[in-house]
Short mmCIF file of C-alpha atoms in Angstrom, two decimals:
data_model
loop_
_atom_site.label_atom_id
_atom_site.label_comp_id
_atom_site.label_asym_id
_atom_site.label_seq_id
_atom_site.Cartn_x
_atom_site.Cartn_y
_atom_site.Cartn_z
CA UNK Q 20 28.72 -46.91 -2.04
CA UNK Q 21 25.21 -48.40 -2.24
CA UNK Q 22 24.53 -46.71 -5.59
CA UNK Q 23 27.90 -47.91 -6.90
CA UNK Q 24 27.05 -51.46 -5.87
CA UNK Q 25 23.70 -51.31 -7.65
CA UNK Q 26 25.44 -50.05 -10.79
CA UNK Q 27 28.04 -52.83 -10.65
CA UNK Q 28 25.31 -55.40 -9.98
CA UNK Q 29 23.45 -54.32 -13.10
CA UNK Q 30 26.72 -54.36 -15.07
CA UNK Q 31 27.22 -57.94 -13.94
CA UNK Q 32 23.64 -58.74 -14.95
CA UNK Q 33 24.28 -57.25 -18.39
CA UNK Q 34 27.53 -59.24 -18.73
CA UNK Q 35 25.65 -62.32 -17.56
CA UNK Q 36 23.18 -61.74 -20.38
CA UNK Q 37 25.71 -61.67 -23.20
CA UNK Q 38 27.91 -64.29 -21.54
CA UNK Q 39 24.99 -66.72 -21.24
CA UNK Q 40 23.23 -65.78 -24.48
CA UNK Q 41 24.74 -68.93 -25.96
CA UNK Q 42 22.72 -71.01 -23.52
CA UNK Q 43 19.51 -69.75 -25.11
CA UNK Q 44 20.49 -69.38 -28.75
CA UNK Q 45 23.45 -71.66 -29.58
CA UNK Q 46 21.28 -74.53 -30.76
CA UNK Q 47 18.76 -72.44 -32.69
CA UNK Q 48 21.59 -70.52 -34.44
CA UNK Q 49 23.77 -73.56 -35.14
CA UNK Q 50 20.83 -75.36 -36.79
CA UNK Q 51 20.14 -72.20 -38.87
CA UNK Q 52 16.52 -72.04 -37.72
CA UNK Q 53 17.00 -68.37 -36.81
CA UNK Q 54 19.61 -65.81 -37.78
CA UNK Q 55 21.83 -64.59 -34.94
CA UNK Q 56 19.98 -61.25 -34.85
CA UNK Q 57 16.56 -62.91 -34.73
CA UNK Q 58 17.76 -65.30 -32.04
CA UNK Q 59 19.16 -62.67 -29.67
CA UNK Q 60 16.10 -60.43 -30.04
CA UNK Q 61 13.84 -63.36 -29.22
CA UNK Q 62 16.03 -64.46 -26.30
CA UNK Q 63 16.31 -60.95 -24.88
CA UNK Q 64 12.55 -60.45 -24.97
CA UNK Q 65 11.91 -63.82 -23.31
CA UNK Q 66 14.48 -63.06 -20.58
CA UNK Q 67 12.64 -59.84 -19.74
CA UNK Q 68 9.21 -61.49 -19.87
CA UNK Q 69 10.31 -63.76 -16.99
CA UNK Q 70 9.98 -60.74 -14.67
CA UNK Q 71 6.20 -61.03 -14.81
CA UNK Q 72 6.03 -64.81 -14.31
CA UNK Q 73 8.33 -65.95 -11.50
CA UNK Q 74 8.50 -65.66 -7.73
CA UNK Q 75 11.83 -64.56 -6.24
CA UNK Q 76 12.73 -67.92 -4.68
CA UNK Q 77 16.18 -68.14 -6.29
CA UNK Q 78 16.92 -64.52 -5.29
CA UNK Q 79 16.12 -65.37 -1.68
CA UNK Q 80 18.57 -68.30 -1.72
CA UNK Q 81 21.40 -66.15 -3.14
CA UNK Q 82 20.79 -63.30 -0.68
CA UNK Q 83 21.19 -65.76 2.21
CA UNK Q 84 24.40 -67.41 0.93
CA UNK Q 85 26.35 -65.25 3.41
CA UNK Q 86 24.91 -64.76 6.88
CA UNK Q 87 23.38 -61.30 7.33
CA UNK Q 88 25.74 -60.26 10.15
CA UNK Q 89 28.74 -60.69 7.82
CA UNK Q 90 27.28 -58.82 4.83
CA UNK Q 91 28.74 -55.36 4.29
CA UNK Q 92 28.79 -53.18 1.21
CA UNK Q 93 32.48 -53.99 0.69
CA UNK Q 94 31.73 -57.72 0.83
CA UNK Q 95 29.10 -57.31 -1.87
CA UNK Q 96 31.30 -55.04 -4.00
CA UNK Q 97 34.26 -57.43 -3.82
CA UNK Q 98 32.03 -60.33 -4.85
CA UNK Q 99 30.72 -58.37 -7.83
CA UNK Q 100 34.23 -57.40 -8.97
CA UNK Q 101 35.30 -61.05 -8.87
CA UNK Q 102 32.20 -62.17 -10.76
CA UNK Q 103 32.49 -59.54 -13.50
CA UNK Q 104 36.19 -60.19 -14.13
CA UNK Q 105 35.80 -64.00 -14.23
CA UNK Q 106 32.81 -63.70 -16.54
CA UNK Q 107 34.66 -61.41 -18.95
CA UNK Q 108 37.73 -63.66 -18.91
CA UNK Q 109 35.80 -66.85 -19.65
CA UNK Q 110 33.72 -65.07 -22.31
CA UNK Q 111 36.92 -63.90 -24.03
CA UNK Q 112 38.28 -67.46 -23.97
CA UNK Q 113 34.97 -68.87 -25.23
CA UNK Q 114 34.45 -71.00 -22.10
CA UNK Q 115 30.77 -71.43 -21.14
CA UNK Q 116 31.33 -71.21 -17.38
CA UNK Q 117 28.55 -70.46 -14.93
CA UNK Q 118 27.73 -66.81 -14.25
CA UNK Q 119 25.60 -67.99 -11.35
CA UNK Q 120 28.41 -69.85 -9.66
CA UNK Q 121 30.96 -67.09 -10.17
CA UNK Q 122 28.62 -64.61 -8.47
CA UNK Q 123 27.91 -66.95 -5.57
CA UNK Q 124 31.59 -67.88 -5.26
CA UNK Q 125 32.77 -64.26 -5.27
CA UNK Q 126 30.13 -63.25 -2.71
CA UNK Q 127 30.98 -66.19 -0.43
CA UNK Q 128 34.74 -65.62 -0.70
CA UNK Q 129 34.41 -61.95 0.22
CA UNK Q 130 32.15 -62.87 3.17
CA UNK Q 131 34.70 -65.38 4.45
CA UNK Q 132 37.49 -62.80 4.14
CA UNK Q 133 35.45 -60.27 6.08
CA UNK Q 134 34.58 -62.68 8.90
CA UNK Q 135 37.93 -64.44 8.92
CA UNK Q 136 36.05 -67.71 9.15
CA UNK Q 137 33.99 -70.12 7.06
CA UNK Q 138 31.19 -69.53 9.56
CA UNK Q 139 30.28 -66.49 7.44
CA UNK Q 140 28.55 -68.63 4.83
CA UNK Q 141 25.39 -70.68 5.01
CA UNK Q 142 26.56 -74.24 4.43
CA UNK Q 143 22.99 -75.38 3.79
CA UNK Q 144 22.72 -72.99 0.83
CA UNK Q 145 26.23 -73.71 -0.45
CA UNK Q 146 25.78 -77.48 -0.12
CA UNK Q 147 22.75 -77.61 -2.39
CA UNK Q 148 24.47 -75.36 -4.95
CA UNK Q 149 27.50 -77.68 -4.99
CA UNK Q 150 25.30 -80.77 -5.32
CA UNK Q 151 23.52 -79.29 -8.33
CA UNK Q 152 26.80 -78.54 -10.09
CA UNK Q 153 26.71 -82.30 -10.68
CA UNK Q 154 22.96 -82.91 -10.74
CA UNK Q 155 21.83 -80.10 -13.09
CA UNK Q 156 23.77 -81.30 -16.17
CA UNK Q 157 22.96 -84.94 -15.34
CA UNK Q 158 19.25 -84.18 -15.08
CA UNK Q 159 19.41 -82.22 -18.34
CA UNK Q 160 21.27 -85.08 -20.01
CA UNK Q 161 18.88 -87.84 -18.92
CA UNK Q 162 15.75 -85.78 -19.65
CA UNK Q 163 17.00 -84.88 -23.14
CA UNK Q 164 18.09 -88.47 -23.85
CA UNK Q 165 14.72 -90.00 -23.01
CA UNK Q 166 12.79 -87.07 -24.50
CA UNK Q 167 14.71 -87.61 -27.74
CA UNK Q 168 13.85 -91.32 -27.71
CA UNK Q 169 10.15 -90.48 -27.39
CA UNK Q 170 10.34 -87.90 -30.19
CA UNK Q 171 12.18 -90.39 -32.42
CA UNK Q 172 9.46 -92.97 -31.87
CA UNK Q 173 6.67 -90.49 -32.61
CA UNK Q 174 8.34 -89.28 -35.80
CA UNK Q 175 9.57 -92.68 -37.03
CA UNK Q 176 6.91 -92.94 -39.74
CA UNK Q 177 7.69 -89.55 -41.23
CA UNK Q 178 10.37 -88.79 -43.79
CA UNK Q 179 13.56 -87.02 -42.64
CA UNK Q 180 12.52 -83.94 -44.64
CA UNK Q 181 9.12 -83.80 -42.93
CA UNK Q 182 10.71 -84.26 -39.50
CA UNK Q 183 13.23 -81.50 -40.18
CA UNK Q 184 10.49 -79.11 -41.31
CA UNK Q 185 8.34 -79.71 -38.24
CA UNK Q 186 11.16 -79.35 -35.76
CA UNK Q 187 12.55 -76.23 -37.40
CA UNK Q 188 9.26 -74.57 -36.42
CA UNK Q 189 9.08 -76.17 -32.99
CA UNK Q 190 12.64 -75.15 -32.18
CA UNK Q 191 11.73 -71.46 -32.17
CA UNK Q 192 9.30 -72.20 -29.33
CA UNK Q 193 11.78 -74.36 -27.43
CA UNK Q 194 14.49 -71.67 -27.67
CA UNK Q 195 12.03 -69.05 -26.36
CA UNK Q 196 11.03 -71.45 -23.56
CA UNK Q 197 14.64 -71.93 -22.51
CA UNK Q 198 15.30 -68.16 -22.68
CA UNK Q 199 12.29 -67.59 -20.43
CA UNK Q 200 13.63 -70.07 -17.87
CA UNK Q 201 17.09 -68.46 -18.14
CA UNK Q 202 15.62 -65.09 -17.22
CA UNK Q 203 13.62 -66.60 -14.36
CA UNK Q 204 16.75 -68.22 -12.94
CA UNK Q 205 19.72 -65.95 -13.66
CA UNK Q 206 18.30 -62.44 -13.26
CA UNK Q 207 17.04 -63.39 -9.80
CA UNK Q 208 20.57 -63.93 -8.56
CA UNK Q 209 21.37 -60.25 -9.03
CA UNK Q 210 18.05 -59.33 -7.42
CA UNK Q 211 19.28 -61.30 -4.40
CA UNK Q 212 22.61 -59.46 -4.34
CA UNK Q 213 20.97 -56.02 -4.50
CA UNK Q 214 18.49 -57.11 -1.82
CA UNK Q 215 21.42 -58.12 0.42
CA UNK Q 216 22.92 -54.64 -0.04
CA UNK Q 217 19.63 -52.92 0.80
CA UNK Q 218 19.18 -55.11 3.88
CA UNK Q 219 22.77 -54.38 5.01
CA UNK Q 220 22.02 -50.66 4.83
CA UNK Q 221 18.71 -51.02 6.67
CA UNK Q 222 16.58 -49.87 3.71
CA UNK Q 223 14.53 -53.07 3.79
CA UNK Q 224 14.15 -55.90 6.31
CA UNK Q 225 13.84 -58.84 3.90
CA UNK Q 226 13.36 -59.76 0.26
CA UNK Q 227 9.58 -59.47 0.50
CA UNK Q 228 9.93 -55.69 0.89
CA UNK Q 229 12.24 -55.16 -2.07
CA UNK Q 230 11.20 -52.20 -4.28
CA UNK Q 231 9.71 -53.23 -7.62
CA UNK Q 232 12.36 -51.26 -9.55
CA UNK Q 233 15.05 -53.74 -8.44
CA UNK Q 234 13.74 -56.86 -10.23
CA UNK Q 235 12.57 -54.68 -13.13
CA UNK Q 236 16.06 -53.23 -13.57
CA UNK Q 237 17.67 -56.67 -13.26
CA UNK Q 238 15.43 -58.30 -15.86
CA UNK Q 239 15.96 -55.35 -18.19
CA UNK Q 240 19.75 -55.55 -17.83
CA UNK Q 241 19.93 -59.28 -18.51
CA UNK Q 242 17.55 -58.91 -21.44
CA UNK Q 243 19.67 -56.16 -23.01
CA UNK Q 244 22.83 -58.17 -22.36
CA UNK Q 245 21.33 -61.19 -24.07
CA UNK Q 246 20.53 -59.05 -27.11
CA UNK Q 247 24.24 -58.24 -27.37
CA UNK Q 248 24.92 -61.96 -27.91
CA UNK Q 249 27.92 -64.07 -26.99
CA UNK Q 250 29.23 -65.40 -30.26
CA UNK Q 251 32.45 -66.91 -28.93
CA UNK Q 252 30.48 -69.17 -26.60
CA UNK Q 253 27.82 -69.88 -29.24
CA UNK Q 254 30.55 -71.53 -31.31
CA UNK Q 255 31.55 -73.81 -28.42
CA UNK Q 256 27.99 -74.74 -27.43
CA UNK Q 257 26.51 -75.06 -30.89
CA UNK Q 258 29.31 -76.84 -32.75
CA UNK Q 259 32.13 -78.14 -30.56
CA UNK Q 260 30.15 -80.33 -28.12
CA UNK Q 261 28.18 -82.15 -30.85
CA UNK Q 262 26.60 -81.28 -34.20
CA UNK Q 263 22.89 -80.55 -33.92
CA UNK Q 264 19.84 -80.88 -36.16
CA UNK Q 265 16.59 -78.96 -35.51
CA UNK Q 266 15.16 -82.14 -33.93
CA UNK Q 267 18.11 -82.38 -31.53
CA UNK Q 268 18.10 -78.65 -30.83
CA UNK Q 269 14.41 -78.81 -29.90
CA UNK Q 270 15.01 -81.77 -27.59
CA UNK Q 271 18.00 -80.11 -25.88
CA UNK Q 272 16.30 -76.75 -25.34
CA UNK Q 273 13.04 -78.22 -24.10
CA UNK Q 274 14.82 -80.60 -21.71
CA UNK Q 275 17.07 -77.83 -20.41
CA UNK Q 276 14.11 -75.51 -19.88
CA UNK Q 277 12.17 -78.19 -17.99
CA UNK Q 278 15.18 -78.77 -15.73
CA UNK Q 279 15.45 -75.03 -15.01
CA UNK Q 280 11.73 -74.81 -14.30
CA UNK Q 281 11.93 -77.69 -11.83
CA UNK Q 282 14.95 -76.34 -9.93
CA UNK Q 283 13.62 -72.77 -9.95
CA UNK Q 284 10.37 -73.98 -8.45
CA UNK Q 285 12.34 -75.06 -5.37
CA UNK Q 286 14.56 -71.98 -5.28
CA UNK Q 287 17.73 -73.83 -6.33
CA UNK Q 288 20.16 -71.47 -8.16
CA UNK Q 289 21.54 -73.83 -10.79
CA UNK Q 290 23.71 -72.99 -13.77
CA UNK Q 291 21.87 -72.57 -17.07
CA UNK Q 292 25.22 -73.24 -18.75
CA UNK Q 293 25.64 -76.61 -17.07
CA UNK Q 294 22.02 -77.52 -17.72
CA UNK Q 295 21.99 -76.88 -21.47
CA UNK Q 296 25.40 -78.51 -21.93
CA UNK Q 297 24.11 -81.65 -20.24
CA UNK Q 298 21.03 -81.55 -22.47
CA UNK Q 299 23.16 -81.21 -25.61
CA UNK Q 300 25.27 -84.18 -24.50
CA UNK Q 301 22.07 -86.19 -23.98
CA UNK Q 302 20.83 -85.67 -27.53
CA UNK Q 303 24.31 -86.33 -28.89
CA UNK Q 304 24.32 -89.72 -27.17
CA UNK Q 305 21.16 -90.72 -29.06
CA UNK Q 306 23.26 -91.03 -32.23
CA UNK Q 307 26.16 -92.73 -30.50
CA UNK Q 308 28.36 -92.00 -27.49
CA UNK Q 309 31.25 -91.05 -29.78
CA UNK Q 310 29.11 -88.30 -31.35
CA UNK Q 311 29.83 -86.25 -28.25
CA UNK Q 312 33.26 -84.63 -28.33
CA UNK Q 313 34.27 -85.73 -24.86
CA UNK Q 314 37.60 -83.92 -24.95
CA UNK Q 315 35.79 -80.58 -25.27
CA UNK Q 316 33.17 -81.64 -22.72
CA UNK Q 317 35.76 -82.63 -20.10
CA UNK Q 318 37.51 -79.27 -20.55
CA UNK Q 319 34.19 -77.54 -19.89
CA UNK Q 320 33.66 -79.62 -16.77
CA UNK Q 321 37.01 -78.52 -15.39
CA UNK Q 322 35.88 -74.91 -15.82
CA UNK Q 323 32.68 -75.73 -13.95
CA UNK Q 324 34.54 -77.32 -11.04
CA UNK Q 325 37.03 -74.46 -10.75
CA UNK Q 326 34.60 -71.54 -11.10
CA UNK Q 327 33.40 -71.34 -7.49
CA UNK Q 328 36.81 -71.76 -5.77
CA UNK Q 329 38.58 -69.35 -8.15
CA UNK Q 330 35.78 -66.79 -7.82
CA UNK Q 331 35.86 -67.18 -4.03
CA UNK Q 332 39.63 -66.54 -3.97
CA UNK Q 333 39.17 -63.51 -6.20
CA UNK Q 334 36.34 -62.24 -3.99
CA UNK Q 335 38.54 -62.58 -0.89
CA UNK Q 336 41.44 -60.83 -2.65
CA UNK Q 337 39.28 -57.92 -3.78
CA UNK Q 338 37.84 -57.61 -0.29
CA UNK Q 339 41.31 -57.29 1.24
CA UNK Q 340 42.32 -54.74 -1.42
CA UNK Q 341 39.10 -52.74 -1.11
CA UNK Q 342 39.16 -52.69 2.68
CA UNK Q 343 42.52 -50.89 2.58
CA UNK Q 344 40.81 -47.86 1.07
CA UNK Q 345 37.84 -47.67 3.41
#
């Protein structure tokens, strides 16, 4: 079953890549700075490059979401099934939900089902994840709002055409920066899941002894998935929340990437989806509060709130089903 779990984990990572491709490329595509093909190739390459640049702090947090004594291969498999199905469903509906939270929710739900108690999960790890469901988009929003104000001041003496030309070039760099942070954050979550499986089977004792092929495979899978794109979600992120110019796209991507860098530095597995959405809202508010389509935004927030509990219920259900065939 271990090999099957690794395969499913990499499938989830691939799905995560095309599900969350919109996070990296929605703004740069919607502003027509890059074509969709150019954008996904750039984003996929940057996601993979993250393998060489980041420590596995986020992976360590995810691996310890469920206490080691309650982690079995069936617990991990059930969590992956829940995460893959929820990701595919929300992708089909064009809802930019969090791949990170659905994986953590599915894993936690299966662990609780196995133990028959909430004592199976690490409340310290879950608590900080829940707090950052709220904080990550708020941080992204405030950073992008004030970053946009600074950029507006610095470019106030230039003509709109000159500003547009400069930021069309800068936005390529900001999109690559965000894609790099996406890879450093999201691929690590699957590294943590595979590490938990290897620890459960006694192949390794902790994350520090994980074979190098595991993170390499995870970063490759998420990079390839990103190259497949996620056009349904691109439409929601790039057009439905607020209309973006290259200036605003640059501000949103840079602010989102800075937020991901900060949280990743402390090993906090936040949602790249929530972060970039908050950043897009922040730049939209620079024009006026009504420039943000709050009806769409509130619908997205409901999806964010429901992702972990629904994924946890699905993880528990799949655990009960799977355990009948063991």
